[in-house]
Amino acid sequence: MFTWQKLGRVFSPQQVTDRPWLKEFAQAPATLLLDDVVRVYFSCRPPADAGGQYVSRSAFVDLDRRDLLKVRAVSDQPILGLGGLGEFDEFGTYPVSVIPANGRLRAYYAGWTRCESVPFNTAIGCAVSDDGGITFHKLGRGPVLSYSPDEPFVLSGPKVRRFGDRYQLFYIAGRKWKLVDGRAEPVYKIRLATSVDGLHWEKIGRDLIESRVEADEAQASPDVFQCNGKYHMFYCYRYSSGFRSREFGYRIGYASSIDLLHWTRDDAKAGIDVSFEGWDSEMVSYPHVFEVDGSIYMAYLGNQVGRYGFGLARLNGTLE
Amino acid sequence: MKWEPLGKIFDPTEHALPHGCREFAQSPQVLVCDDRVRIYFSTRSVDAGGKFLSHVAYVDMQKDLCRILCVCDHTVIPLGALGCFDEHGIFPMNVLRVGDLVFGYTCGWNRRVSVSVDTAIGLAISRDGGATFQRIGDGPVLAASLHEPCLVGDGFVKLIGGMFHMWYIFGTGWKRYAADSPPDRTYKIGHAVSADGFAWTKEEARQIVADRLGPEESQALPTVVEIDGRHHMFFCYRQSFDFRSNAARGYRIGHAWSDDLRNWIRDDDNPRLETSPGQWDSDMQCYPHAFECDGQIYLLHNGNQFGRFGFGLSRLQM
């Protein structure tokens, strides 16, 4: 089992009072290592509208590279605009994953639309930055990764990587909408697509991680880190119902692979769980593993899927 | 070339239809069989909230297309599951024989909140000669992409030289034209190819037929037929706003031809589909489907009110 030393919560959206679009939530942290800072992209929300509906925006916080608990800056504006009328990302851009590509920064993000019979649908879009990752403009008004026969809806949670000569996009795809106490809740699984140019993607077309706690287990935030000749994936999973509780809510799982295609799930090895009390006492979710100056860290969300921000843990030892 | 109108040949209100449907027989599309012509169409039921659901049904006709043999009374293909692209309707479905199978390319409809709908194209396969179809999956084979942001639909597929060709429409965007009217969409005709009919490569937002009415022309339901070695496409087109009850802005039949399947020359007047005042299709002509049967080229199309009261037939005179 890996040993993670929890460093506590490093960013809380409630601390920021002068950005109305950054009222609550700091979800799905994903980093970009810069000279002086670690830029952590995350997704946040303005207050809900009169109907109780949220729009998700994405932003970043810069952490001091020598002391990751120190916030150096928070983005002045959302990094991405919302889509136009009837477009796939009209009601949200969440989450975001950023990677350098062809001398520019490229962001992959899930765009949100609202549906009548189910609350939402998502597909994955792509945008580029010409100002070092402060703002991004979309490559098109539609998605780069959309629905297909065995991935009918809810394509989300993109994490883009480049191992070898191809790009890898780890993401989730909806399997079914399950009615739980009259409310439609999505069941989704971890998937993979690969690409030479990052624009034309070939889907692998199967679940990477077998379901463990139940057949309708929902899996999210597939975050892959290469270390010691292996690929290490941290992700989160939850039950299909009752998941807003401590008992059935998100936990962080782990799997490893030597070829990116075949994964061995071993959640007991993940080594990070809910705390006895405090900001992450009910759930831990949306892990992101990154390395800074010789240390390996995990950013993750606590209670209410990041409503009150994200925290960090540092690995003791190595991933193997 | 000239279309000889043969009049309306099917009225849905005169028949018992599955799913309690009473009106609409939209977008007729044929499967020519040895002993009959099966004409699929989309009809409509009304759900608990008073909104329409489009269902596929068919009528079998004698090969002279003069007499009805039977009207299907069963579910040809059920609607999609909760949250799927085809949950609220299939309209239209284009059918194609592939060996012993019949491929059905569906245009699936799902309702949205800020705009009325989105669509995508699915594939379902029949192993019983076209009586029933089973989806290859819950999701679509052709959907929105980087430069086709919405409303991918109306697929029409032909096998030409061992390659599957699909002509379809893609949305270029939604727009609210008046403060008191809901958003309206504009779409154009595009093209995709496939080696197997399952995995498609789009030309990605290349509008293949020129506009006649300008950028806000909406083009729908392409259908392609070969006449004397030349590919002829028929489709319908209209203004994007105020087209439902204003006949001057409503659907008319367009036409284009091509010798290389890449460059299409628009020529709505040859052949032109005529009508006269007071006819069943005098206010609107839409959803054309061209096909060959026993050496004749025919065109099915809908008339007034988007096919609420059925479809008619014309025969090509050379």
XYZ file of C-alpha atoms in Angstrom, chain A residues 85-88 90-91 113-118 121 139-144 146-150 152-153 175 177 179 184 199, chain B residues 51 82-84 87-88 111-115 136-141 143-150 172-176 183:
62
model
C -27.053 28.557 -28.033
C -27.617 24.827 -28.532
C -23.913 23.943 -28.447
C -22.469 21.062 -26.418
C -23.466 25.973 -23.416
C -23.910 25.279 -19.693
C -25.612 20.841 -22.086
C -29.038 20.477 -20.470
C -31.554 17.861 -21.510
C -35.240 17.360 -20.864
C -35.464 13.723 -19.708
C -32.115 13.619 -17.911
C -25.188 15.506 -21.225
C -10.723 24.912 -31.870
C -14.337 24.525 -32.959
C -17.880 24.931 -31.725
C -18.356 21.169 -31.483
C -16.646 18.381 -29.541
C -13.479 16.479 -30.512
C -18.412 12.610 -29.009
C -20.921 9.798 -28.714
C -20.653 6.427 -30.444
C -22.619 3.168 -30.380
C -21.066 1.862 -27.155
C -23.993 6.783 -25.929
C -23.725 9.793 -23.609
C -23.270 3.410 -19.643
C -29.022 6.485 -16.717
C -33.522 6.028 -11.909
C -31.860 10.021 -13.185
C -7.599 15.978 -32.783
C -45.176 16.574 -26.934
C -33.437 7.178 -21.095
C -30.890 9.851 -21.992
C -30.023 8.337 -25.388
C -35.122 8.763 -26.887
C -37.802 11.100 -28.251
C -35.074 17.084 -26.324
C -32.948 19.868 -24.908
C -33.640 22.739 -22.564
C -32.254 25.892 -24.215
C -33.188 24.690 -27.698
C -25.926 -1.907 -32.902
C -25.586 0.129 -29.709
C -27.306 2.753 -27.604
C -25.276 5.565 -29.156
C -24.943 7.032 -32.656
C -22.564 6.255 -35.517
C -22.788 12.795 -34.159
C -21.675 16.374 -33.576
C -17.971 17.019 -34.108
C -15.480 19.875 -33.942
C -16.939 21.880 -36.840
C -20.414 20.339 -36.951
C -21.620 21.576 -33.573
C -25.179 20.248 -33.544
C -24.495 25.344 -38.382
C -26.105 26.932 -35.347
C -29.196 28.075 -33.510
C -30.506 31.630 -33.572
C -33.391 33.488 -32.008
C -34.672 29.531 -31.359
